[in-house]
GROMACS .gro file of C-alpha atoms in nm:
model
  348
    1MET     CA    1   0.039  -0.015  -0.020
    2GLN     CA    2   0.145   0.384  -0.054
    3THR     CA    3   0.294   0.512   0.207
    4ILE     CA    4   0.142   0.927   0.189
    5LEU     CA    5   0.248   1.215   0.460
    6TYR     CA    6   0.125   1.498   0.498
    7THR     CA    7   0.369   1.716   0.616
    8ASN     CA    8   0.597   2.087   0.612
    9ASP     CA    9   0.918   1.987   0.692
   10VAL     CA   10   0.936   1.759   0.363
   11ALA     CA   11   1.330   1.738   0.389
   12SER     CA   12   1.376   1.588   0.686
   13ALA     CA   13   1.087   1.383   0.574
   14ILE     CA   14   1.244   1.297   0.188
   15LYS     CA   15   1.596   1.181   0.403
   16LYS     CA   16   1.364   0.961   0.610
   17LEU     CA   17   1.244   0.833   0.363
   18VAL     CA   18   1.558   0.711   0.207
   19ASP     CA   19   1.687   0.594   0.497
   20GLU     CA   20   1.395   0.346   0.532
   21LEU     CA   21   1.439   0.228   0.142
   22SER     CA   22   1.845   0.190   0.098
   23PRO     CA   23   1.857   0.231  -0.230
   24VAL     CA   24   2.258   0.215  -0.370
   25SER     CA   25   2.156   0.535  -0.551
   26VAL     CA   26   1.932   0.809  -0.570
   27HIS     CA   27   1.812   1.072  -0.869
   28ILE     CA   28   1.620   1.348  -0.788
   29ILE     CA   29   1.371   1.365  -1.142
   30THR     CA   30   1.281   1.738  -1.213
   31ASP     CA   31   1.162   2.036  -1.417
   32GLU     CA   32   1.321   2.373  -1.480
   33ASN     CA   33   1.092   2.611  -1.211
   34VAL     CA   34   1.023   2.310  -0.933
   35GLU     CA   35   1.465   2.358  -0.971
   36ARG     CA   36   1.470   2.696  -0.958
   37ASP     CA   37   1.248   2.753  -0.673
   38VAL     CA   38   1.180   2.474  -0.526
   39LEU     CA   39   1.456   2.252  -0.452
   40PRO     CA   40   1.727   2.520  -0.275
   41LEU     CA   41   1.408   2.513  -0.049
   42LEU     CA   42   1.483   2.172   0.011
   43ASN     CA   43   1.807   2.153   0.031
   44LEU     CA   44   1.907   1.780  -0.098
   45ASP     CA   45   2.206   1.622  -0.272
   46TYR     CA   46   2.131   1.422  -0.460
   47PRO     CA   47   2.207   1.472  -0.885
   48ARG     CA   48   1.911   1.593  -1.079
   49ILE     CA   49   1.779   1.515  -1.387
   50CYS     CA   50   1.628   1.873  -1.520
   51VAL     CA   51   1.385   1.803  -1.821
   52LYS     CA   52   1.177   2.088  -1.930
   53ALA     CA   53   0.862   2.291  -1.780
   54GLY     CA   54   0.491   2.288  -1.938
   55ASP     CA   55   0.216   2.059  -2.068
   56GLU     CA   56   0.345   2.015  -2.391
   57ASN     CA   57   0.649   1.856  -2.281
   58LYS     CA   58   0.481   1.569  -2.084
   59ASN     CA   59   0.585   1.379  -2.416
   60LEU     CA   60   0.914   1.069  -2.552
   61GLU     CA   61   1.138   1.322  -2.651
   62SER     CA   62   1.152   1.445  -2.231
   63LEU     CA   63   1.140   1.060  -2.091
   64SER     CA   64   1.429   0.928  -2.325
   65GLN     CA   65   1.608   1.288  -2.172
   66ILE     CA   66   1.494   1.107  -1.854
   67TRP     CA   67   1.614   0.740  -1.915
   68ALA     CA   68   1.861   0.823  -2.037
   69GLY     CA   69   1.960   1.098  -1.693
   70LEU     CA   70   1.980   0.743  -1.500
   71ILE     CA   71   2.155   0.577  -1.698
   72GLU     CA   72   2.483   0.834  -1.690
   73GLN     CA   73   2.376   0.867  -1.329
   74ASN     CA   74   2.462   0.511  -1.312
   75ALA     CA   75   2.111   0.454  -1.216
   76THR     CA   76   2.018   0.028  -1.079
   77ARG     CA   77   1.737  -0.130  -1.059
   78HIS     CA   78   1.820  -0.049  -0.629
   79SER     CA   79   1.810   0.297  -0.666
   80LEU     CA   80   1.594   0.535  -0.624
   81VAL     CA   81   1.404   0.810  -0.779
   82ILE     CA   82   1.279   1.109  -0.607
   83ASN     CA   83   0.998   1.318  -0.854
   84ILE     CA   84   0.981   1.687  -0.732
   85GLY     CA   85   0.753   1.857  -0.965
   86GLY     CA   86   0.415   1.890  -1.026
   87GLY     CA   87   0.249   1.658  -1.228
   88VAL     CA   88   0.356   1.628  -1.535
   89VAL     CA   89   0.697   1.587  -1.370
   90THR     CA   90   0.506   1.242  -1.112
   91ASP     CA   91   0.371   1.151  -1.474
   92MET     CA   92   0.668   1.126  -1.714
   93GLY     CA   93   0.922   1.122  -1.343
   94GLY     CA   94   0.658   0.821  -1.182
   95PHE     CA   95   0.720   0.629  -1.575
   96ALA     CA   96   1.050   0.641  -1.628
   97ALA     CA   97   1.092   0.503  -1.351
   98ALA     CA   98   0.868   0.218  -1.404
   99THR     CA   99   0.980   0.148  -1.700
  100PHE     CA  100   1.382   0.180  -1.613
  101LYS     CA  101   1.529  -0.168  -1.566
  102ARG     CA  102   1.201  -0.314  -1.556
  103GLY     CA  103   1.124  -0.048  -1.274
  104ILE     CA  104   1.298   0.101  -0.977
  105ARG     CA  105   1.211   0.297  -0.747
  106PHE     CA  106   1.048   0.607  -0.660
  107ILE     CA  107   0.902   0.892  -0.471
  108ASN     CA  108   0.672   1.163  -0.552
  109VAL     CA  109   0.692   1.538  -0.418
  110PRO     CA  110   0.412   1.751  -0.536
  111THR     CA  111   0.505   2.045  -0.590
  112THR     CA  112   0.095   2.221  -0.725
  113LEU     CA  113  -0.248   2.133  -0.553
  114LEU     CA  114  -0.352   1.958  -0.872
  115SER     CA  115  -0.072   1.692  -0.838
  116ALA     CA  116  -0.077   1.673  -0.494
  117VAL     CA  117  -0.435   1.536  -0.514
  118ASP     CA  118  -0.478   1.388  -0.827
  119ALA     CA  119  -0.122   1.302  -1.065
  120ALA     CA  120   0.063   1.208  -0.759
  121VAL     CA  121  -0.135   0.971  -0.603
  122GLY     CA  122  -0.286   0.646  -0.702
  123GLY     CA  123  -0.044   0.464  -0.921
  124LYS     CA  124  -0.167   0.601  -1.237
  125THR     CA  125   0.171   0.757  -1.485
  126GLY     CA  126   0.248   0.848  -1.815
  127ILE     CA  127   0.321   1.097  -2.142
  128ASN     CA  128   0.101   1.247  -2.389
  129PHE     CA  129   0.152   1.122  -2.772
  130GLU     CA  130   0.076   1.156  -3.114
  131GLY     CA  131  -0.121   1.483  -2.966
  132PHE     CA  132  -0.340   1.303  -2.670
  133LYS     CA  133  -0.331   1.304  -2.340
  134ASN     CA  134  -0.170   1.010  -2.081
  135GLU     CA  135  -0.178   0.797  -2.488
  136ILE     CA  136   0.123   0.575  -2.285
  137GLY     CA  137   0.133   0.485  -1.964
  138ALA     CA  138   0.123   0.218  -1.672
  139PHE     CA  139  -0.020   0.203  -1.291
  140ALA     CA  140   0.294   0.211  -1.105
  141PRO     CA  141   0.241   0.347  -0.828
  142ALA     CA  142   0.495   0.583  -0.608
  143ASP     CA  143   0.645   0.339  -0.228
  144ALA     CA  144   0.523   0.683  -0.078
  145VAL     CA  145   0.412   1.053  -0.160
  146VAL     CA  146   0.505   1.347   0.027
  147ILE     CA  147   0.248   1.683   0.084
  148SER     CA  148   0.322   1.995   0.260
  149THR     CA  149   0.099   2.321   0.111
  150ILE     CA  150   0.405   2.492   0.225
  151LEU     CA  151   0.527   2.427  -0.130
  152PHE     CA  152   0.183   2.636  -0.267
  153GLN     CA  153   0.298   2.906  -0.092
  154SER     CA  154   0.382   3.111  -0.401
  155LEU     CA  155   0.157   2.964  -0.664
  156PRO     CA  156  -0.096   3.149  -0.829
  157ARG     CA  157  -0.398   3.213  -0.870
  158GLU     CA  158  -0.390   2.953  -1.188
  159GLU     CA  159  -0.234   2.688  -1.036
  160LEU     CA  160  -0.409   2.664  -0.725
  161LEU     CA  161  -0.784   2.673  -0.870
  162SER     CA  162  -0.641   2.463  -1.139
  163GLY     CA  163  -0.560   2.212  -0.907
  164TYR     CA  164  -0.898   2.276  -0.683
  165ALA     CA  165  -1.155   2.182  -0.964
  166GLU     CA  166  -0.976   1.774  -0.905
  167MET     CA  167  -0.992   1.858  -0.514
  168LEU     CA  168  -1.441   1.967  -0.583
  169LYS     CA  169  -1.441   1.654  -0.820
  170HIS     CA  170  -1.380   1.448  -0.491
  171GLY     CA  171  -1.653   1.601  -0.308
  172LEU     CA  172  -1.859   1.582  -0.538
  173LEU     CA  173  -1.831   1.144  -0.592
  174SER     CA  174  -1.813   1.204  -0.162
  175SER     CA  175  -2.129   1.332  -0.019
  176ARG     CA  176  -2.306   1.676  -0.048
  177GLU     CA  177  -2.160   1.810   0.277
  178ALA     CA  178  -1.789   1.783   0.231
  179TYR     CA  179  -1.905   1.893  -0.193
  180THR     CA  180  -2.093   2.201  -0.015
  181GLU     CA  181  -1.769   2.239   0.221
  182LEU     CA  182  -1.492   2.276  -0.108
  183LEU     CA  183  -1.703   2.534  -0.262
  184GLU     CA  184  -1.719   2.782   0.087
  185PHE     CA  185  -1.356   2.745   0.194
  186ASP     CA  186  -1.157   3.048  -0.045
  187ILE     CA  187  -0.876   2.898  -0.165
  188VAL     CA  188  -0.756   3.213  -0.375
  189ASN     CA  189  -0.726   3.420  -0.066
  190ALA     CA  190  -0.640   3.120   0.192
  191ASP     CA  191  -0.291   3.059   0.397
  192MET     CA  192  -0.196   2.705   0.317
  193PRO     CA  193  -0.222   2.526   0.664
  194SER     CA  194  -0.527   2.578   0.641
  195LEU     CA  195  -0.569   2.373   0.352
  196LEU     CA  196  -0.365   2.121   0.480
  197PRO     CA  197  -0.706   1.922   0.614
  198LEU     CA  198  -0.951   1.946   0.305
  199LEU     CA  199  -0.660   1.839   0.092
  200GLU     CA  200  -0.539   1.550   0.262
  201LYS     CA  201  -0.953   1.468   0.301
  202SER     CA  202  -0.969   1.548  -0.049
  203VAL     CA  203  -0.658   1.289  -0.165
  204LYS     CA  204  -0.867   1.068   0.119
  205VAL     CA  205  -1.159   1.000  -0.091
  206LYS     CA  206  -0.887   0.859  -0.352
  207GLU     CA  207  -0.689   0.678  -0.188
  208HIS     CA  208  -1.019   0.470  -0.054
  209ILE     CA  209  -1.119   0.402  -0.404
  210VAL     CA  210  -0.778   0.311  -0.565
  211GLU     CA  211  -0.709   0.074  -0.256
  212ILE     CA  212  -1.067  -0.104  -0.402
  213ASP     CA  213  -0.981  -0.074  -0.771
  214PRO     CA  214  -0.622   0.003  -0.835
  215LYS     CA  215  -0.677  -0.054  -1.183
  216GLU     CA  216  -0.912   0.109  -1.307
  217LYS     CA  217  -1.175  -0.264  -1.303
  218GLY     CA  218  -1.498  -0.103  -1.182
  219LEU     CA  219  -1.506   0.149  -0.880
  220ARG     CA  220  -1.205   0.294  -0.965
  221ARG     CA  221  -1.403   0.431  -1.314
  222ALA     CA  222  -1.560   0.716  -1.081
  223LEU     CA  223  -1.234   0.956  -1.067
  224ASN     CA  224  -1.349   1.043  -1.416
  225LEU     CA  225  -1.591   1.200  -1.360
  226GLY     CA  226  -1.533   1.551  -1.571
  227HIS     CA  227  -1.210   1.375  -1.792
  228THR     CA  228  -1.359   1.198  -2.087
  229ALA     CA  229  -1.538   1.594  -2.190
  230GLY     CA  230  -1.198   1.773  -1.965
  231HIS     CA  231  -0.970   1.563  -2.154
  232ALA     CA  232  -1.174   1.656  -2.426
  233PHE     CA  233  -1.127   2.026  -2.445
  234GLU     CA  234  -0.692   1.990  -2.361
  235GLY     CA  235  -0.670   1.801  -2.657
  236MET     CA  236  -0.878   2.086  -2.868
  237ALA     CA  237  -0.553   2.313  -2.630
  238LEU     CA  238  -0.343   2.158  -2.747
  239LYS     CA  239  -0.398   2.091  -3.135
  240ARG     CA  240  -0.462   2.506  -3.176
  241HIS     CA  241  -0.102   2.505  -3.016
  242SER     CA  242  -0.217   2.658  -2.722
  243GLN     CA  243  -0.215   2.561  -2.307
  244MET     CA  244  -0.541   2.500  -2.066
  245PRO     CA  245  -0.489   2.437  -1.667
  246HIS     CA  246  -0.561   2.027  -1.631
  247GLY     CA  247  -0.798   2.185  -1.397
  248TYR     CA  248  -0.954   2.358  -1.614
  249ALA     CA  249  -1.018   2.173  -1.847
  250VAL     CA  250  -1.169   1.909  -1.561
  251ALA     CA  251  -1.381   2.156  -1.393
  252TYR     CA  252  -1.548   2.250  -1.769
  253GLY     CA  253  -1.576   1.847  -1.847
  254MET     CA  254  -1.744   1.831  -1.494
  255LEU     CA  255  -1.941   2.078  -1.566
  256VAL     CA  256  -2.141   1.931  -1.880
  257GLU     CA  257  -2.088   1.567  -1.742
  258MET     CA  258  -2.368   1.732  -1.486
  259ILE     CA  259  -2.564   1.894  -1.757
  260LEU     CA  260  -2.492   1.469  -1.928
  261SER     CA  261  -2.632   1.356  -1.589
  262HIS     CA  262  -2.926   1.605  -1.546
  263LEU     CA  263  -3.076   1.492  -1.940
  264ALA     CA  264  -2.999   1.079  -1.904
  265GLU     CA  265  -2.985   1.123  -1.492
  266GLY     CA  266  -3.246   1.389  -1.373
  267TYR     CA  267  -2.955   1.539  -1.126
  268PRO     CA  268  -3.067   1.809  -0.982
  269SER     CA  269  -3.075   2.170  -1.207
  270GLN     CA  270  -3.043   2.410  -0.932
  271GLU     CA  271  -2.620   2.180  -0.941
  272LEU     CA  272  -2.571   2.294  -1.261
  273TYR     CA  273  -2.671   2.640  -1.204
  274ARG     CA  274  -2.471   2.606  -0.849
  275TYR     CA  275  -2.179   2.488  -0.984
  276ALA     CA  276  -2.193   2.687  -1.295
  277ASP     CA  277  -2.216   3.054  -1.120
  278TYR     CA  278  -1.898   2.876  -0.913
  279LEU     CA  279  -1.727   2.859  -1.161
  280LYS     CA  280  -1.741   3.197  -1.336
  281ALA     CA  281  -1.743   3.286  -0.980
  282HIS     CA  282  -1.425   3.215  -0.938
  283SER     CA  283  -1.289   3.358  -1.291
  284TYR     CA  284  -1.199   3.036  -1.437
  285GLY     CA  285  -1.231   3.156  -1.749
  286ALA     CA  286  -1.464   2.930  -2.069
  287PRO     CA  287  -1.366   2.693  -2.356
  288ALA     CA  288  -1.360   2.898  -2.623
  289ILE     CA  289  -1.524   2.672  -2.828
  290SER     CA  290  -1.897   2.761  -3.093
  291CYS     CA  291  -2.076   2.440  -3.233
  292ASP     CA  292  -1.856   2.448  -3.539
  293ASP     CA  293  -1.610   2.268  -3.273
  294TYR     CA  294  -1.874   2.013  -3.102
  295ASP     CA  295  -1.768   1.713  -3.385
  296ALA     CA  296  -1.335   1.767  -3.293
  297LEU     CA  297  -1.429   1.751  -2.913
  298VAL     CA  298  -1.628   1.490  -3.002
  299GLU     CA  299  -1.452   1.249  -3.133
  300PHE     CA  300  -1.150   1.312  -2.886
  301MET     CA  301  -1.446   1.182  -2.663
  302ARG     CA  302  -1.455   0.913  -2.894
  303HIS     CA  303  -1.041   0.794  -2.873
  304ASP     CA  304  -1.059   0.826  -2.482
  305LYS     CA  305  -0.893   0.553  -2.415
  306LYS     CA  306  -1.197   0.479  -2.072
  307ASN     CA  307  -1.351   0.329  -2.400
  308ALA     CA  308  -1.461  -0.022  -2.431
  309THR     CA  309  -1.507   0.071  -2.818
  310ARG     CA  310  -1.516   0.395  -3.098
  311ASP     CA  311  -1.933   0.333  -3.064
  312ALA     CA  312  -1.956   0.404  -2.674
  313ILE     CA  313  -1.878   0.774  -2.588
  314ASN     CA  314  -1.817   0.578  -2.183
  315PHE     CA  315  -1.846   0.828  -1.854
  316THR     CA  316  -1.906   0.939  -1.516
  317LEU     CA  317  -2.191   1.064  -1.448
  318LEU     CA  318  -2.405   1.153  -1.111
  319ALA     CA  319  -2.753   1.125  -0.915
  320GLU     CA  320  -2.703   1.337  -0.666
  321PRO     CA  321  -2.326   1.492  -0.578
  322GLY     CA  322  -2.231   1.168  -0.350
  323THR     CA  323  -2.383   0.944  -0.535
  324PRO     CA  324  -2.180   0.832  -0.878
  325LEU     CA  325  -2.271   0.653  -1.152
  326ILE     CA  326  -1.978   0.399  -1.370
  327ASP     CA  327  -1.989   0.366  -1.721
  328ARG     CA  328  -2.317   0.524  -1.842
  329THR     CA  329  -2.269   0.637  -2.208
  330ALA     CA  330  -2.346   0.919  -2.405
  331SER     CA  331  -2.517   0.944  -2.822
  332THR     CA  332  -2.329   1.171  -3.018
  333GLU     CA  333  -2.690   1.404  -3.004
  334GLU     CA  334  -2.706   1.385  -2.665
  335ILE     CA  335  -2.341   1.492  -2.657
  336LYS     CA  336  -2.420   1.841  -2.931
  337ALA     CA  337  -2.733   1.859  -2.653
  338ALA     CA  338  -2.524   1.875  -2.258
  339LEU     CA  339  -2.180   2.115  -2.484
  340ASP     CA  340  -2.504   2.417  -2.576
  341ILE     CA  341  -2.637   2.381  -2.274
  342PHE     CA  342  -2.264   2.389  -2.148
  343ARG     CA  343  -2.253   2.753  -2.371
  344ASP     CA  344  -2.522   2.886  -2.253
  345LEU     CA  345  -2.460   2.874  -1.872
  346MET     CA  346  -2.110   2.960  -1.868
  347GLY     CA  347  -2.239   3.260  -2.115
  348ILE     CA  348  -2.049   3.163  -2.461
   0.00000   0.00000   0.00000
């Protein structure tokens, strides 16, 4: 079972884990921004492999750079990788560790709220390929994850909102009370230590689901809420050579899938308005889409790896907050109707 540590003494926690795991060597994987802004705070004296920052660099070229760096630093099957960074680093560093010499141990130290609540926990690793999100990857849980809100203190508003969308997702999967508590928390103006208890609750929702279903055979599919539509928004952005934070895409995707839930499962309409109002009040913006983009968005959804076949587009829907419904499908016409309502609710 994956060890998750919640602490604001990050360096000590890492050094203790290294002592316990007793690797023959330790190798840090990070990106340019984290190397500049975060690593000086941790004072860790291990060799580093530094990749370019940004989701556009979560690719085969960067992955090859990591593998080559591990070879150059004489890593063995008994070495340890420490991924220090956001979701790009933990996803790609985890996949590099899982495949180098058929698998070496690794630790994740998320430096963004999004990676702490999502990418760093649960064992999914991978890279983007041919314009599709996380197209190549493996299930490979980290030996440990060290989570500290202290590392989020310098995050810009956009990064906080991006990560908070995944926390809202966990709230929606958990209960109406948990979801409401998150809607009422001021993530933008909060002091980071006060976020830690909420973050721990959120991670435990995912941790519980993953423990029951580590390979996504059933219940874990609930964690895909917002992601079928969200990945389509991300795919559209990548196609246009523009940036869309993953959490923003998930935030939009959850609204689309709430609408599908309303149309197919009777999800309360007041919840649609409550959530749409939250997105607008917190300046999540909206994707630049028109009805001319619907066919492309549906095609991205059709290609999504969660689908059993290309004919059936699979979604996680909701009966109400706290009651997820997995393995639901929607037709092209139903998706386009939901996108129409989405644009209306978001004022696009």
